[in-house]
Amino acid sequence: MEKRPKSENELIQEGLERFLEQELKNISARGEQEKGEVPYHPSEHMKTDSNTIQMIDLERTGEGHRGQQGFAEEDRNGLDLDFEERHPERNTNVPRNINSNKTVKEAGRTKTGKIENRKTVSKKGDNRKSREKNMPKNEKDRSNKKKKKKFSGWKKLVVFLAVLFLAGMAGLYAIVGSIYDKMDYEEVQSYSKEPMKENGVVNILLIGNDSRENGEDGRSDAMILISISDKTRTITMTSLLRDMYVEIPGHDGNRLNAAYSYGGPELLMQTIEQNFDIEVHRYALVNFQAFAKLVDAVGGVDLELSNEEVNYVNGYLVEYNMLEGRPEGTDYLDTSLSGMIHLNGPQALAYTRNRYIGTDFGRTERQRKVLAAAMKKMPGTLAVNSGEVIDGLFPNLTTNLTKSECFGLSLNGSKFLTYELVQQAIPAEGTYSNATIRSMSVLQVDFEANKKILQESIYGK
């Protein structure tokens, strides 16, 4: 029967045994030479069989890689002292003053021929494995316990933070859900599958309805495009003047605010997209009550008014008091006042409705001033008086924002507070002219110029 070829490990073992046997003879010979019995000639005792020294890839056996020269060097200088226990018949001349339970990693000779032990620096992984292998069981247990405690501490911290984060998210989601349930959600079919954010910008059209009942028909008294840009880190409030003459899909050309009366928020958003190339898929509709209650909820706003504006505030309060069933003269301002004045909700609403001073441009500027002042006070108000804000604003608000979208916006609330607030109006100065079309006084707009302005201010293009 043919002999099975010897494996690499078997060849290595045989080579080591032959080398160690030869080395033991060398040690015995040196001992006799030191006693003066036999002259010692290293060259006669260092001969090894050519098969003993081989190129060994010790990385495969867990000891790291060494070439032929490195292996031969360690074979010539290293002693496996467990050998005497496995082959006692060959170790009669080995000195017994060496602890047989230890492995000498490298041995050499002094000038006198005596053996000198030197520790070698092996690879970190090998040392660790060797220590763990030779470590008593009780020490291994203690070491493993320390590792478990160390990792257990980190795991507990990670788990704690994860639970805290999830609890915070769950709490925030519950709060947003509670607020969302107070709003009126009205799906806009044509935009239901469109994303809220496009090109890094969230566009939400804020519509101030001049109707006296929530969600009822009427013309859009105010149209402010709220654009939140991650790219420019700005929140841009763009007033869209209602007297702009525009093309309304499915209808003849008309003023912009007529689009809302023809087809509600959906047609108004479509009209803005068609005329200004701005993608607007979300809206929030508020009425008179919502605006006034929002200002009251934040504790009112401080604005600078001229004496003429003060008198117009009182004039618009006449209608508001009648609609709300309040006594005549309620919230009237002192007609001698001017300068910085604190306005409550109904007074601020009356201030924003004035279009006789500065035409529609002045009116939209006043709307933005009140809204910006209320937004600045909102974070502090929510911390101490969130109930009044929620109960005053959201029951009077209609939107097509979903609950998950509102939750996403609330998560970024702290980031949005760091964004710069920018205000503007469209059409921009110098990009329109007054005209009369079909007996209507309108603004004839240079749409290309205003498209460019919107792209630069909102998208940073």
Tab-separated table of C-alpha atoms in Angstrom:
chain	number	residue	atom	x	y	z
A	1	MET	CA	0.000	0.000	0.000
A	2	GLU	CA	1.300	3.442	-0.902
A	3	LYS	CA	2.446	5.648	1.917
A	4	ARG	CA	0.230	8.658	2.547
A	5	PRO	CA	2.190	11.855	1.944
A	6	LYS	CA	3.027	13.589	5.197
A	7	SER	CA	1.219	16.792	5.942
A	8	GLU	CA	2.975	20.104	6.453
A	9	ASN	CA	2.353	19.951	10.211
A	10	GLU	CA	3.770	16.452	10.452
A	11	LEU	CA	6.906	17.498	8.581
A	12	ILE	CA	7.296	20.487	10.869
A	13	GLN	CA	6.901	18.306	13.968
A	14	GLU	CA	9.460	15.794	12.782
A	15	GLY	CA	11.885	18.572	11.904
A	16	LEU	CA	11.497	20.183	15.320
A	17	GLU	CA	12.016	16.905	17.105
A	18	ARG	CA	15.175	16.162	15.123
A	19	PHE	CA	16.459	19.671	15.768
A	20	LEU	CA	15.732	19.495	19.490
A	21	GLU	CA	17.357	16.102	19.774
A	22	GLN	CA	20.461	17.542	18.120
A	23	GLU	CA	20.314	20.630	20.331
A	24	LEU	CA	20.149	18.496	23.474
A	25	LYS	CA	23.286	16.744	22.334
A	26	ASN	CA	24.888	20.160	21.873
A	27	ILE	CA	23.893	21.198	25.386
A	28	SER	CA	25.312	17.938	26.781
A	29	ALA	CA	28.515	18.455	24.828
A	30	ARG	CA	28.901	22.008	26.125
A	31	GLY	CA	28.407	20.785	29.667
A	32	GLU	CA	31.160	18.209	29.261
A	33	GLN	CA	33.414	20.803	27.654
A	34	GLU	CA	32.918	23.170	30.607
A	35	LYS	CA	33.961	20.321	32.912
A	36	GLY	CA	37.051	19.864	30.749
A	37	GLU	CA	36.098	16.379	29.670
A	38	VAL	CA	35.534	16.954	25.946
A	39	PRO	CA	36.681	19.904	23.800
A	40	TYR	CA	33.680	21.842	22.511
A	41	HIS	CA	33.496	22.786	18.827
A	42	PRO	CA	30.187	24.569	17.976
A	43	SER	CA	30.542	23.887	14.289
A	44	GLU	CA	30.504	20.154	14.910
A	45	HIS	CA	27.292	20.301	16.917
A	46	MET	CA	25.242	22.842	14.942
A	47	LYS	CA	24.734	20.676	11.880
A	48	THR	CA	21.080	20.162	11.086
A	49	ASP	CA	19.266	18.235	8.465
A	50	SER	CA	18.166	20.388	5.508
A	51	ASN	CA	14.579	19.299	6.088
A	52	THR	CA	14.639	20.775	9.577
A	53	ILE	CA	14.751	24.419	8.479
A	54	GLN	CA	11.859	25.235	6.139
A	55	MET	CA	9.825	28.158	4.943
A	56	ILE	CA	6.838	28.032	7.299
A	57	ASP	CA	3.763	30.164	7.131
A	58	LEU	CA	3.150	30.354	10.848
A	59	GLU	CA	0.355	32.832	10.311
A	60	ARG	CA	-1.832	29.850	9.583
A	61	THR	CA	-1.019	28.324	12.999
A	62	GLY	CA	-1.679	31.547	14.970
A	63	GLU	CA	1.971	32.582	15.510
A	64	GLY	CA	2.331	35.139	12.681
A	65	HIS	CA	4.394	34.907	9.486
A	66	ARG	CA	8.179	34.345	9.468
A	67	GLY	CA	10.465	33.525	6.580
A	68	GLN	CA	12.973	30.726	6.373
A	69	GLN	CA	15.734	32.734	8.011
A	70	GLY	CA	13.540	33.807	10.939
A	71	PHE	CA	12.359	30.256	11.528
A	72	ALA	CA	15.859	28.820	11.408
A	73	GLU	CA	17.055	31.479	13.834
A	74	GLU	CA	14.366	30.650	16.358
A	75	ASP	CA	14.896	26.907	15.894
A	76	ARG	CA	18.589	27.312	16.609
A	77	ASN	CA	18.015	29.530	19.611
A	78	GLY	CA	14.657	28.450	21.031
A	79	LEU	CA	14.079	25.485	23.363
A	80	ASP	CA	10.791	23.727	23.948
A	81	LEU	CA	11.373	22.593	27.495
A	82	ASP	CA	8.216	20.515	27.470
A	83	PHE	CA	10.163	18.187	25.200
A	84	GLU	CA	11.882	16.494	28.174
A	85	GLU	CA	8.520	15.475	29.558
A	86	ARG	CA	7.429	13.971	26.236
A	87	HIS	CA	10.816	12.237	25.613
A	88	PRO	CA	12.459	11.528	29.001
A	89	GLU	CA	14.762	8.913	27.487
A	90	ARG	CA	16.445	11.625	25.406
A	91	ASN	CA	16.886	14.201	28.149
A	92	THR	CA	19.245	12.536	30.613
A	93	ASN	CA	21.849	15.268	30.155
A	94	VAL	CA	19.528	18.337	30.326
A	95	PRO	CA	20.200	20.507	33.387
A	96	ARG	CA	17.308	20.395	35.873
A	97	ASN	CA	17.649	23.930	37.121
A	98	ILE	CA	15.347	25.208	34.373
A	99	ASN	CA	11.653	25.390	35.124
A	100	SER	CA	10.037	22.919	32.731
A	101	ASN	CA	6.673	24.749	32.865
A	102	LYS	CA	8.078	27.827	31.115
A	103	THR	CA	8.871	28.357	27.452
A	104	VAL	CA	12.032	30.242	26.622
A	105	LYS	CA	11.243	32.208	23.516
A	106	GLU	CA	14.856	32.798	22.561
A	107	ALA	CA	18.156	31.441	23.864
A	108	GLY	CA	21.731	32.414	23.043
A	109	ARG	CA	25.214	31.872	24.285
A	110	THR	CA	27.523	34.171	26.149
A	111	LYS	CA	31.140	34.416	25.247
A	112	THR	CA	31.881	31.622	27.770
A	113	GLY	CA	29.382	29.339	26.062
A	114	LYS	CA	26.737	29.543	28.829
A	115	ILE	CA	23.093	29.696	27.930
A	116	GLU	CA	21.538	33.121	28.295
A	117	ASN	CA	17.737	33.560	28.174
A	118	ARG	CA	16.365	36.585	26.344
A	119	LYS	CA	12.702	37.474	25.997
A	120	THR	CA	11.565	38.327	22.514
A	121	VAL	CA	8.790	40.748	21.690
A	122	SER	CA	6.147	38.787	19.850
A	123	LYS	CA	3.055	40.143	18.235
A	124	LYS	CA	0.437	41.698	20.493
A	125	GLY	CA	-2.253	39.278	19.429
A	126	ASP	CA	0.080	36.299	20.002
A	127	ASN	CA	1.008	37.488	23.505
A	128	ARG	CA	-2.646	37.949	24.404
A	129	LYS	CA	-3.606	34.551	23.060
A	130	SER	CA	-0.657	32.932	24.817
A	131	ARG	CA	-1.491	34.595	28.131
A	132	GLU	CA	-5.124	33.620	27.869
A	133	LYS	CA	-4.159	30.049	26.940
A	134	ASN	CA	-1.778	29.623	29.870
A	135	MET	CA	-3.939	31.596	32.330
A	136	PRO	CA	-5.442	29.572	35.189
A	137	LYS	CA	-9.173	29.041	34.927
A	138	ASN	CA	-10.071	31.322	37.856
A	139	GLU	CA	-8.038	34.166	36.326
A	140	LYS	CA	-9.722	33.620	32.967
A	141	ASP	CA	-13.116	33.841	34.671
A	142	ARG	CA	-12.150	37.091	36.402
A	143	SER	CA	-10.850	38.517	33.096
A	144	ASN	CA	-14.009	37.546	31.248
A	145	LYS	CA	-16.138	39.094	33.987
A	146	LYS	CA	-14.229	42.374	33.698
A	147	LYS	CA	-14.780	42.407	29.934
A	148	LYS	CA	-18.446	41.639	30.387
A	149	LYS	CA	-18.798	44.414	32.950
A	150	LYS	CA	-17.017	46.863	30.660
A	151	PHE	CA	-19.185	46.079	27.653
A	152	SER	CA	-22.253	45.757	29.843
A	153	GLY	CA	-21.766	49.353	31.037
A	154	TRP	CA	-21.564	50.673	27.483
A	155	LYS	CA	-24.547	48.631	26.421
A	156	LYS	CA	-26.601	49.958	29.322
A	157	LEU	CA	-25.718	53.534	28.390
A	158	VAL	CA	-26.601	52.977	24.725
A	159	VAL	CA	-29.863	51.260	25.654
A	160	PHE	CA	-30.715	54.063	28.099
A	161	LEU	CA	-30.070	56.768	25.486
A	162	ALA	CA	-32.037	54.831	22.873
A	163	VAL	CA	-34.994	54.434	25.234
A	164	LEU	CA	-34.794	58.120	26.185
A	165	PHE	CA	-34.692	59.136	22.513
A	166	LEU	CA	-37.627	56.898	21.618
A	167	ALA	CA	-39.592	58.151	24.606
A	168	GLY	CA	-38.931	61.733	23.516
A	169	MET	CA	-39.975	60.933	19.967
A	170	ALA	CA	-43.098	59.177	21.192
A	171	GLY	CA	-43.943	62.132	23.432
A	172	LEU	CA	-43.369	64.633	20.632
A	173	TYR	CA	-45.404	62.539	18.213
A	174	ALA	CA	-48.232	62.387	20.752
A	175	ILE	CA	-48.144	66.174	21.192
A	176	VAL	CA	-48.060	66.782	17.428
A	177	GLY	CA	-50.875	64.284	16.990
A	178	SER	CA	-52.970	66.024	19.628
A	179	ILE	CA	-52.442	69.408	17.953
A	180	TYR	CA	-53.002	67.959	14.492
A	181	ASP	CA	-56.374	66.561	15.529
A	182	LYS	CA	-57.542	70.101	16.274
A	183	MET	CA	-56.877	71.200	12.672
A	184	ASP	CA	-59.058	70.552	9.659
A	185	TYR	CA	-57.294	68.279	7.159
A	186	GLU	CA	-58.461	68.565	3.570
A	187	GLU	CA	-56.676	66.421	1.023
A	188	VAL	CA	-55.839	67.966	-2.321
A	189	GLN	CA	-56.020	65.044	-4.710
A	190	SER	CA	-53.720	66.442	-7.367
A	191	TYR	CA	-50.961	67.040	-4.782
A	192	SER	CA	-51.439	64.068	-2.451
A	193	LYS	CA	-48.525	62.145	-4.000
A	194	GLU	CA	-46.262	65.151	-4.425
A	195	PRO	CA	-43.408	65.548	-1.886
A	196	MET	CA	-43.499	68.361	0.653
A	197	LYS	CA	-39.826	69.213	0.072
A	198	GLU	CA	-38.271	69.639	-3.360
A	199	ASN	CA	-34.771	70.838	-4.193
A	200	GLY	CA	-34.054	71.301	-0.491
A	201	VAL	CA	-36.971	73.721	-0.001
A	202	VAL	CA	-40.326	73.361	1.747
A	203	ASN	CA	-42.919	75.744	0.270
A	204	ILE	CA	-46.122	76.262	2.242
A	205	LEU	CA	-48.680	78.768	1.005
A	206	LEU	CA	-50.260	80.645	3.905
A	207	ILE	CA	-53.696	81.872	2.869
A	208	GLY	CA	-55.580	84.475	4.857
A	209	ASN	CA	-59.210	83.998	3.994
A	210	ASP	CA	-61.422	87.059	4.222
A	211	SER	CA	-64.477	84.888	4.933
A	212	ARG	CA	-66.016	85.139	8.373
A	213	GLU	CA	-66.384	81.404	8.826
A	214	ASN	CA	-63.615	78.798	8.836
A	215	GLY	CA	-63.171	77.172	5.442
A	216	GLU	CA	-66.015	79.057	3.792
A	217	ASP	CA	-65.804	80.560	0.337
A	218	GLY	CA	-64.380	84.032	-0.066
A	219	ARG	CA	-61.419	85.708	-1.629
A	220	SER	CA	-57.907	85.246	-0.313
A	221	ASP	CA	-57.239	88.461	1.542
A	222	ALA	CA	-53.562	87.551	2.136
A	223	MET	CA	-51.216	85.151	0.328
A	224	ILE	CA	-47.799	84.619	1.865
A	225	LEU	CA	-45.460	81.910	0.566
A	226	ILE	CA	-43.376	80.499	3.435
A	227	SER	CA	-40.185	78.965	1.974
A	228	ILE	CA	-37.834	77.032	4.272
A	229	SER	CA	-34.502	76.402	2.553
A	230	ASP	CA	-31.849	74.050	3.934
A	231	LYS	CA	-29.453	75.236	1.251
A	232	THR	CA	-29.565	78.955	2.053
A	233	ARG	CA	-30.584	78.444	5.712
A	234	THR	CA	-33.324	81.016	5.345
A	235	ILE	CA	-37.060	81.267	5.932
A	236	THR	CA	-38.393	83.535	3.213
A	237	MET	CA	-41.803	85.193	3.564
A	238	THR	CA	-42.982	86.249	0.102
A	239	SER	CA	-46.181	88.266	-0.110
A	240	LEU	CA	-48.022	87.678	-3.380
A	241	LEU	CA	-50.075	90.746	-4.177
A	242	ARG	CA	-53.668	89.865	-4.843
A	243	ASP	CA	-54.126	92.468	-7.634
A	244	MET	CA	-51.573	90.851	-9.978
A	245	TYR	CA	-53.167	90.029	-13.301
A	246	VAL	CA	-52.435	86.333	-13.944
A	247	GLU	CA	-53.521	83.427	-16.084
A	248	ILE	CA	-55.795	81.118	-14.098
A	249	PRO	CA	-55.930	77.478	-15.351
A	250	GLY	CA	-59.360	76.784	-16.853
A	251	HIS	CA	-60.462	80.398	-16.528
A	252	ASP	CA	-59.893	83.783	-18.134
A	253	GLY	CA	-57.122	85.979	-16.859
A	254	ASN	CA	-57.955	87.730	-13.605
A	255	ARG	CA	-56.556	89.005	-10.326
A	256	LEU	CA	-54.579	86.405	-8.375
A	257	ASN	CA	-56.997	86.288	-5.462
A	258	ALA	CA	-59.826	85.328	-7.851
A	259	ALA	CA	-58.178	81.896	-8.271
A	260	TYR	CA	-59.079	81.021	-4.685
A	261	SER	CA	-62.718	81.983	-5.138
A	262	TYR	CA	-62.879	79.868	-8.337
A	263	GLY	CA	-61.230	76.712	-7.037
A	264	GLY	CA	-59.995	77.099	-3.478
A	265	PRO	CA	-56.401	76.358	-2.372
A	266	GLU	CA	-55.825	73.792	-5.132
A	267	LEU	CA	-56.483	76.200	-8.008
A	268	LEU	CA	-54.579	78.977	-6.231
A	269	MET	CA	-51.468	76.772	-5.933
A	270	GLN	CA	-51.781	75.724	-9.565
A	271	THR	CA	-52.035	79.376	-10.612
A	272	ILE	CA	-48.886	80.315	-8.685
A	273	GLU	CA	-46.963	77.386	-10.173
A	274	GLN	CA	-48.045	78.196	-13.729
A	275	ASN	CA	-47.237	81.909	-13.544
A	276	PHE	CA	-44.055	81.857	-11.403
A	277	ASP	CA	-42.527	78.375	-11.903
A	278	ILE	CA	-42.524	77.742	-8.133
A	279	GLU	CA	-43.583	74.312	-6.907
A	280	VAL	CA	-46.170	74.757	-4.159
A	281	HIS	CA	-47.844	71.570	-2.943
A	282	ARG	CA	-48.842	72.450	0.648
A	283	TYR	CA	-51.008	75.167	2.112
A	284	ALA	CA	-52.402	76.393	5.423
A	285	LEU	CA	-55.620	78.406	5.426
A	286	VAL	CA	-56.473	80.680	8.357
A	287	ASN	CA	-59.372	83.054	8.911
A	288	PHE	CA	-59.799	86.253	10.863
A	289	GLN	CA	-60.320	84.492	14.170
A	290	ALA	CA	-57.164	82.410	13.830
A	291	PHE	CA	-54.976	85.431	13.108
A	292	ALA	CA	-56.331	87.479	16.010
A	293	LYS	CA	-56.118	84.573	18.462
A	294	LEU	CA	-52.553	83.775	17.416
A	295	VAL	CA	-51.451	87.310	18.280
A	296	ASP	CA	-53.319	87.176	21.590
A	297	ALA	CA	-51.732	83.798	22.397
A	298	VAL	CA	-48.196	85.203	22.091
A	299	GLY	CA	-49.123	88.163	24.296
A	300	GLY	CA	-49.568	90.694	21.513
A	301	VAL	CA	-46.957	92.394	19.351
A	302	ASP	CA	-45.120	95.710	19.536
A	303	LEU	CA	-45.097	97.669	16.283
A	304	GLU	CA	-44.439	101.223	15.200
A	305	LEU	CA	-47.537	102.946	13.851
A	306	SER	CA	-48.148	106.393	12.459
A	307	ASN	CA	-51.043	108.407	13.835
A	308	GLU	CA	-52.874	107.857	10.541
A	309	GLU	CA	-52.484	104.081	10.896
A	310	VAL	CA	-53.857	104.283	14.442
A	311	ASN	CA	-57.043	105.876	13.150
A	312	TYR	CA	-57.449	103.196	10.470
A	313	VAL	CA	-57.040	100.497	13.133
A	314	ASN	CA	-60.079	101.921	14.929
A	315	GLY	CA	-61.972	102.059	11.640
A	316	TYR	CA	-61.444	98.358	10.893
A	317	LEU	CA	-62.276	97.435	14.485
A	318	VAL	CA	-65.826	98.695	13.904
A	319	GLU	CA	-66.544	95.802	11.493
A	320	TYR	CA	-64.687	93.231	13.600
A	321	ASN	CA	-66.614	94.128	16.749
A	322	MET	CA	-69.906	93.837	14.905
A	323	LEU	CA	-68.984	90.416	13.458
A	324	GLU	CA	-67.836	89.112	16.831
A	325	GLY	CA	-70.743	90.604	18.759
A	326	ARG	CA	-68.506	92.790	20.880
A	327	PRO	CA	-69.569	96.179	22.253
A	328	GLU	CA	-68.861	99.168	20.023
A	329	GLY	CA	-65.555	100.803	20.835
A	330	THR	CA	-63.915	97.626	22.150
A	331	ASP	CA	-60.097	97.752	21.773
A	332	TYR	CA	-60.073	101.222	20.221
A	333	LEU	CA	-56.696	102.946	20.368
A	334	ASP	CA	-56.152	106.483	21.634
A	335	THR	CA	-56.366	108.562	18.463
A	336	SER	CA	-53.517	110.772	19.657
A	337	LEU	CA	-51.031	107.899	19.747
A	338	SER	CA	-48.147	107.243	17.347
A	339	GLY	CA	-44.794	105.463	17.513
A	340	MET	CA	-44.194	102.065	19.174
A	341	ILE	CA	-47.548	100.656	20.240
A	342	HIS	CA	-48.519	97.315	21.781
A	343	LEU	CA	-51.287	95.647	19.745
A	344	ASN	CA	-53.513	92.786	20.839
A	345	GLY	CA	-55.049	90.273	18.427
A	346	PRO	CA	-58.037	92.257	17.081
A	347	GLN	CA	-55.945	95.441	16.851
A	348	ALA	CA	-53.176	93.649	14.937
A	349	LEU	CA	-55.745	92.144	12.570
A	350	ALA	CA	-57.251	95.579	11.919
A	351	TYR	CA	-53.746	96.956	11.307
A	352	THR	CA	-53.018	94.292	8.638
A	353	ARG	CA	-56.277	94.858	6.757
A	354	ASN	CA	-55.556	98.507	6.000
A	355	ARG	CA	-54.922	98.970	2.272
A	356	TYR	CA	-55.492	102.669	2.084
A	357	ILE	CA	-52.017	103.641	3.222
A	358	GLY	CA	-49.391	102.431	0.781
A	359	THR	CA	-51.943	100.542	-1.369
A	360	ASP	CA	-51.663	96.759	-1.437
A	361	PHE	CA	-47.865	96.894	-1.059
A	362	GLY	CA	-48.213	98.640	2.291
A	363	ARG	CA	-50.910	96.208	3.397
A	364	THR	CA	-48.835	93.112	2.628
A	365	GLU	CA	-45.841	94.661	4.385
A	366	ARG	CA	-47.955	95.147	7.514
A	367	GLN	CA	-49.102	91.529	7.304
A	368	ARG	CA	-45.499	90.314	7.225
A	369	LYS	CA	-44.518	92.589	10.122
A	370	VAL	CA	-47.230	91.172	12.377
A	371	LEU	CA	-46.527	87.585	11.341
A	372	ALA	CA	-42.753	87.962	11.838
A	373	ALA	CA	-43.255	89.539	15.297
A	374	ALA	CA	-45.585	86.708	16.320
A	375	MET	CA	-43.175	84.039	15.031
A	376	LYS	CA	-40.314	85.504	17.079
A	377	LYS	CA	-42.369	85.246	20.258
A	378	MET	CA	-43.747	81.808	19.461
A	379	PRO	CA	-40.969	79.575	20.964
A	380	GLY	CA	-41.102	81.317	24.343
A	381	THR	CA	-44.903	81.300	24.331
A	382	LEU	CA	-45.075	77.584	23.577
A	383	ALA	CA	-42.847	76.916	26.600
A	384	VAL	CA	-45.150	78.731	29.053
A	385	ASN	CA	-48.520	79.082	27.354
A	386	SER	CA	-48.798	76.369	24.730
A	387	GLY	CA	-52.450	75.642	25.514
A	388	GLU	CA	-53.630	79.094	24.467
A	389	VAL	CA	-51.644	78.963	21.218
A	390	ILE	CA	-52.975	75.532	20.359
A	391	ASP	CA	-56.593	76.304	21.236
A	392	GLY	CA	-56.523	79.723	19.602
A	393	LEU	CA	-54.807	78.948	16.315
A	394	PHE	CA	-55.229	75.350	15.224
A	395	PRO	CA	-59.019	74.908	15.420
A	396	ASN	CA	-59.197	77.796	12.918
A	397	LEU	CA	-56.654	76.306	10.517
A	398	THR	CA	-57.224	74.107	7.472
A	399	THR	CA	-54.341	72.351	5.688
A	400	ASN	CA	-53.339	69.497	3.408
A	401	LEU	CA	-50.190	68.783	5.457
A	402	THR	CA	-50.261	65.228	6.776
A	403	LYS	CA	-49.603	64.298	10.389
A	404	SER	CA	-46.215	62.765	9.530
A	405	GLU	CA	-45.215	65.940	7.655
A	406	CYS	CA	-46.144	68.092	10.642
A	407	PHE	CA	-44.120	65.759	12.862
A	408	GLY	CA	-41.119	66.098	10.521
A	409	LEU	CA	-41.374	69.900	10.631
A	410	SER	CA	-41.604	69.884	14.439
A	411	LEU	CA	-38.433	67.766	14.682
A	412	ASN	CA	-36.565	70.495	12.823
A	413	GLY	CA	-38.091	73.330	14.829
A	414	SER	CA	-34.914	74.117	16.798
A	415	LYS	CA	-32.880	74.165	13.573
A	416	PHE	CA	-35.343	76.527	11.897
A	417	LEU	CA	-34.898	79.015	14.739
A	418	THR	CA	-31.309	79.533	13.580
A	419	TYR	CA	-32.367	80.381	10.017
A	420	GLU	CA	-32.430	83.971	8.787
A	421	LEU	CA	-35.905	85.441	8.284
A	422	VAL	CA	-36.214	87.213	4.915
A	423	GLN	CA	-39.197	89.275	3.726
A	424	GLN	CA	-40.123	90.304	0.193
A	425	ALA	CA	-43.084	91.027	-2.069
A	426	ILE	CA	-43.937	89.953	-5.599
A	427	PRO	CA	-44.080	91.757	-7.964
A	428	ALA	CA	-40.813	93.384	-6.995
A	429	GLU	CA	-40.291	97.089	-7.363
A	430	GLY	CA	-39.689	98.092	-10.981
A	431	THR	CA	-41.158	94.859	-12.405
A	432	TYR	CA	-44.796	95.881	-12.833
A	433	SER	CA	-47.075	98.641	-14.065
A	434	ASN	CA	-50.598	99.739	-13.196
A	435	ALA	CA	-53.204	98.836	-15.766
A	436	THR	CA	-56.948	98.576	-16.314
A	437	ILE	CA	-58.171	95.346	-17.872
A	438	ARG	CA	-61.887	94.641	-18.311
A	439	SER	CA	-62.652	97.548	-16.020
A	440	MET	CA	-60.397	96.085	-13.298
A	441	SER	CA	-57.492	97.992	-11.772
A	442	VAL	CA	-54.671	95.477	-11.834
A	443	LEU	CA	-50.903	95.117	-11.727
A	444	GLN	CA	-49.393	94.063	-15.040
A	445	VAL	CA	-46.330	91.987	-14.128
A	446	ASP	CA	-42.985	91.230	-15.773
A	447	PHE	CA	-43.149	87.528	-14.970
A	448	GLU	CA	-39.672	86.615	-16.226
A	449	ALA	CA	-38.041	89.177	-13.952
A	450	ASN	CA	-40.058	87.988	-10.946
A	451	LYS	CA	-39.359	84.323	-11.679
A	452	LYS	CA	-35.652	85.104	-11.530
A	453	ILE	CA	-36.052	86.954	-8.219
A	454	LEU	CA	-37.942	84.017	-6.675
A	455	GLN	CA	-35.382	81.473	-7.860
A	456	GLU	CA	-32.531	83.499	-6.358
A	457	SER	CA	-34.200	84.294	-3.030
A	458	ILE	CA	-35.779	80.879	-2.385
A	459	TYR	CA	-33.430	78.399	-4.062
A	460	GLY	CA	-30.218	80.402	-4.064
A	461	LYS	CA	-29.858	79.992	-7.826
